[in-house]
């Protein structure tokens, strides 16, 4: 058992409480883990698209601590060593996800790494509207999300897709071939950036996933968690 889980379990036993570990921005990982445990699922894989920090503000680290493994897709070289150090059992893909048929794209590294983006419109908005700063501009290799699924998607597993790519979440979701690859659980950021949590929600993300047979299971305002209705029936 991982030290963090052991300490958490021991503390709960001694204090007779039920405090849960969470590394997500708003407890999304706790909701996902609750679903997995409630449905008594033992085979889980995850696709962490836009991993960023592999532990802090991360939706899949709690799954890693519980013995599950998956794919971390992260274009920022700054986080590659951390992913390899803290999640050596995961597969690291040091690329961005292509939204068009191209091999490379410009990646904007912001003053807050959580805001890093491939979208020039998003980067411009962050600078001009929210007074953020572009620290670096990198040329990064890309890979299509369906190519990732072709290589790693396991039909006999519960697949969790965590998607956070600052401005391109909808486009990536629309590019998924759901007839071939259908993640069981999808956690996606669907609110535009704002410092006071007044950003506009992207209703189109809900529409796309509802049309694909998903139901909205939970919403933390920042992220929405969907579950495949057919997966629930199984």
Coordinates of C-alpha atoms in Angstrom, one line a residue:
X1 CA 0.0 0.0 0.0
X2 CA 1.3 3.5 -0.9
X3 CA 2.4 5.6 2.2
X4 CA -0.3 8.2 1.6
X5 CA -3.0 5.7 1.4
X6 CA -1.7 3.9 4.5
X7 CA -1.5 7.1 6.5
X8 CA -5.0 8.1 5.4
X9 CA -6.4 4.7 6.3
X10 CA -4.7 4.7 9.7
X11 CA -5.8 8.2 10.5
X12 CA -9.4 7.3 9.7
X13 CA -9.2 4.2 11.8
X14 CA -7.8 6.0 14.8
X15 CA -10.0 9.0 14.5
X16 CA -13.1 7.1 13.5
X17 CA -13.6 9.4 10.5
X18 CA -13.8 8.9 6.8
X19 CA -11.5 11.6 5.3
X20 CA -10.8 10.9 1.6
X21 CA -7.6 11.9 -0.2
X22 CA -8.1 14.2 -3.2
X23 CA -5.6 15.8 -5.6
X24 CA -8.1 17.3 -8.1
X25 CA -9.1 20.9 -8.3
X26 CA -12.6 20.3 -6.9
X27 CA -12.7 16.7 -5.8
X28 CA -13.3 15.2 -9.2
X29 CA -11.0 12.3 -8.5
X30 CA -13.0 11.4 -5.4
X31 CA -16.1 11.2 -7.5
X32 CA -14.5 9.0 -10.1
X33 CA -13.0 6.7 -7.5
X34 CA -16.4 6.5 -5.8
X35 CA -18.0 5.4 -9.1
X36 CA -15.3 2.7 -9.6
X37 CA -15.7 1.4 -6.1
X38 CA -19.5 1.5 -6.1
X39 CA -19.6 -0.5 -9.4
X40 CA -17.0 -2.9 -8.0
X41 CA -14.7 -2.4 -11.0
X42 CA -11.3 -4.0 -10.7
X43 CA -9.8 -3.4 -14.1
X44 CA -9.3 0.3 -14.8
X45 CA -7.1 2.3 -17.2
X46 CA -7.0 6.1 -17.7
X47 CA -6.0 8.5 -20.4
X48 CA -4.8 11.7 -18.8
X49 CA -4.8 14.2 -21.7
X50 CA -3.0 17.3 -20.5
X51 CA -1.5 15.7 -17.4
X52 CA 0.4 18.8 -16.3
X53 CA 1.6 18.2 -12.7
X54 CA 1.3 14.5 -12.2
X55 CA 0.1 14.9 -8.6
X56 CA -1.1 18.4 -7.7
X57 CA -4.5 19.5 -9.3
X58 CA -4.6 16.1 -11.1
X59 CA -7.6 13.9 -11.7
X60 CA -5.8 10.6 -12.1
X61 CA -3.1 10.5 -9.4
X62 CA -5.5 9.0 -6.9
X63 CA -6.2 6.2 -9.4
X64 CA -2.4 5.6 -9.7
X65 CA -2.1 5.4 -5.9
X66 CA -4.8 2.7 -5.9
X67 CA -2.9 0.5 -8.2
X68 CA -4.4 1.4 -11.6
X69 CA -2.3 2.5 -14.5
X70 CA -2.7 4.5 -17.7
X71 CA -1.5 7.0 -20.2
X72 CA -0.2 10.5 -19.5
X73 CA -0.1 12.8 -22.4
X74 CA 1.8 16.0 -21.6
X75 CA 3.5 18.4 -24.1
X76 CA 5.4 20.5 -21.6
X77 CA 8.9 19.1 -21.1
X78 CA 9.0 20.7 -17.6
X79 CA 6.7 18.0 -16.3
X80 CA 8.2 15.0 -18.0
X81 CA 10.7 14.2 -15.3
X82 CA 8.1 14.6 -12.6
X83 CA 5.7 12.2 -14.4
X84 CA 8.5 9.6 -14.7
X85 CA 9.5 10.1 -11.1
X86 CA 6.1 9.9 -9.4
X87 CA 4.3 7.7 -11.8
X88 CA 6.8 5.3 -13.3
X89 CA 4.1 2.7 -14.0
X90 CA 2.3 5.0 -16.4
X91 CA 3.1 5.4 -20.1
X92 CA 4.2 9.0 -20.9
X93 CA 3.5 10.4 -24.3
X94 CA 5.5 13.7 -24.5
X95 CA 3.3 15.2 -27.2
X96 CA 0.2 17.3 -27.7
X97 CA -3.1 16.0 -29.1
X98 CA -3.7 17.0 -32.7
X99 CA -6.9 18.7 -33.6
X100 CA -6.0 18.9 -37.2
X101 CA -3.9 16.7 -39.5
X102 CA -0.5 18.2 -38.5
X103 CA 2.7 16.8 -37.0
X104 CA 3.6 19.9 -34.9
X105 CA 2.0 22.9 -33.4
X106 CA 3.0 26.0 -31.4
X107 CA 2.6 25.5 -27.6
X108 CA 2.3 28.5 -25.3
X109 CA 3.8 28.1 -21.9
X110 CA 2.1 30.5 -19.5
X111 CA 3.2 32.0 -16.2
X112 CA 0.7 29.6 -14.6
X113 CA 1.4 26.1 -16.1
X114 CA -2.2 25.1 -15.6
X115 CA -3.0 27.6 -18.4
X116 CA -0.6 26.2 -21.0
X117 CA -2.3 25.9 -24.3
X118 CA -2.0 25.1 -28.0
X119 CA -4.8 27.6 -28.8
X120 CA -3.4 31.0 -30.0
X121 CA -6.8 32.5 -29.4
X122 CA -6.8 31.2 -25.8
X123 CA -3.2 32.5 -25.2
X124 CA -4.1 35.9 -26.6
X125 CA -7.2 36.1 -24.4
X126 CA -5.2 35.1 -21.3
X127 CA -2.7 37.9 -22.0
X128 CA -5.0 40.7 -23.1
X129 CA -8.1 40.0 -20.9
X130 CA -6.6 38.3 -17.8
X131 CA -3.1 39.9 -17.9
X132 CA -1.3 36.6 -17.8
X133 CA 2.2 36.2 -19.4
X134 CA 3.5 33.9 -22.1
X135 CA 6.8 32.6 -20.7
X136 CA 7.9 30.4 -23.6
X137 CA 6.7 29.4 -27.0
X138 CA 7.6 25.8 -28.1
X139 CA 7.2 23.8 -31.2
X140 CA 5.7 20.4 -30.0
X141 CA 5.0 17.2 -31.8
X142 CA 1.4 16.1 -32.0
X143 CA -0.5 12.8 -31.9
X144 CA -4.1 12.2 -32.8
X145 CA -6.3 11.0 -29.9
X146 CA -7.6 8.1 -31.9
X147 CA -4.0 7.0 -32.6
X148 CA -3.4 6.9 -28.8
X149 CA -6.6 4.8 -28.3
X150 CA -5.5 2.5 -31.2
X151 CA -2.3 1.7 -29.3
X152 CA -3.5 1.5 -25.7
X153 CA -7.3 1.3 -25.4
X154 CA -8.4 -1.9 -23.6
X155 CA -11.9 -3.1 -24.3
X156 CA -12.1 -5.2 -21.1
X157 CA -11.2 -2.3 -18.8
X158 CA -13.1 0.6 -17.4
X159 CA -11.5 3.5 -19.3
X160 CA -11.3 6.9 -17.7
X161 CA -10.7 9.9 -19.9
X162 CA -9.5 13.0 -18.1
X163 CA -9.4 15.9 -20.6
X164 CA -8.0 19.4 -19.7
X165 CA -6.3 21.2 -22.7
X166 CA -7.3 24.8 -22.2
X167 CA -9.5 25.9 -25.1
X168 CA -9.4 22.7 -27.2
X169 CA -11.4 20.2 -25.1
X170 CA -14.5 20.4 -27.4
X171 CA -12.6 19.9 -30.6
X172 CA -10.7 16.9 -29.2
X173 CA -14.0 15.3 -28.0
X174 CA -15.5 15.8 -31.4
X175 CA -12.5 14.1 -33.1
X176 CA -12.9 10.9 -31.0
X177 CA -14.2 7.9 -33.0
X178 CA -16.8 6.8 -30.4
X179 CA -17.9 3.9 -32.6
X180 CA -14.5 2.3 -32.0
X181 CA -13.4 3.8 -28.7
X182 CA -15.8 4.7 -25.9
X183 CA -14.3 5.7 -22.6
X184 CA -16.5 4.5 -19.7
X185 CA -16.0 7.7 -17.7
X186 CA -15.1 11.2 -19.0
X187 CA -14.0 14.1 -16.9
X188 CA -13.7 17.3 -18.9
X189 CA -13.1 20.9 -18.1
X190 CA -15.9 22.9 -19.6
X191 CA -15.6 26.4 -18.2
X192 CA -13.5 29.2 -19.6
X193 CA -10.7 30.6 -17.4
X194 CA -11.5 33.4 -15.0
X195 CA -9.9 34.4 -11.7
X196 CA -13.2 34.7 -9.8
X197 CA -15.0 31.6 -11.2
X198 CA -17.4 33.6 -13.4
X199 CA -16.2 32.0 -16.6
X200 CA -18.8 30.8 -19.1
X201 CA -19.7 27.1 -19.3
X202 CA -19.4 25.4 -22.6
X203 CA -22.8 23.8 -23.2
X204 CA -21.6 22.2 -26.5
X205 CA -19.5 19.7 -24.6
X206 CA -22.6 18.4 -22.9
X207 CA -24.5 18.2 -26.2
X208 CA -21.7 16.2 -27.9
X209 CA -21.4 13.7 -25.1
X210 CA -25.2 13.3 -24.5
X211 CA -25.5 12.6 -28.2
X212 CA -22.9 9.8 -27.8
X213 CA -25.0 8.1 -25.1
X214 CA -23.3 9.6 -22.0
X215 CA -25.2 10.8 -19.0
X216 CA -24.0 13.7 -16.8
X217 CA -23.2 12.1 -13.5
X218 CA -21.6 15.0 -11.6
X219 CA -20.6 18.6 -12.1
X220 CA -18.2 20.7 -10.0
X221 CA -18.8 23.7 -12.2
X222 CA -15.2 23.6 -13.3
X223 CA -15.3 20.0 -14.6
X224 CA -18.2 17.7 -15.6
X225 CA -18.1 14.0 -15.2
X226 CA -20.0 11.8 -17.7
X227 CA -20.5 8.1 -17.7
X228 CA -21.4 5.9 -20.6
X229 CA -25.0 4.7 -20.2
X230 CA -24.3 1.4 -21.8
X231 CA -21.4 0.8 -19.4
X232 CA -23.8 1.3 -16.5
X233 CA -26.2 -1.3 -18.0
X234 CA -23.4 -3.8 -18.2

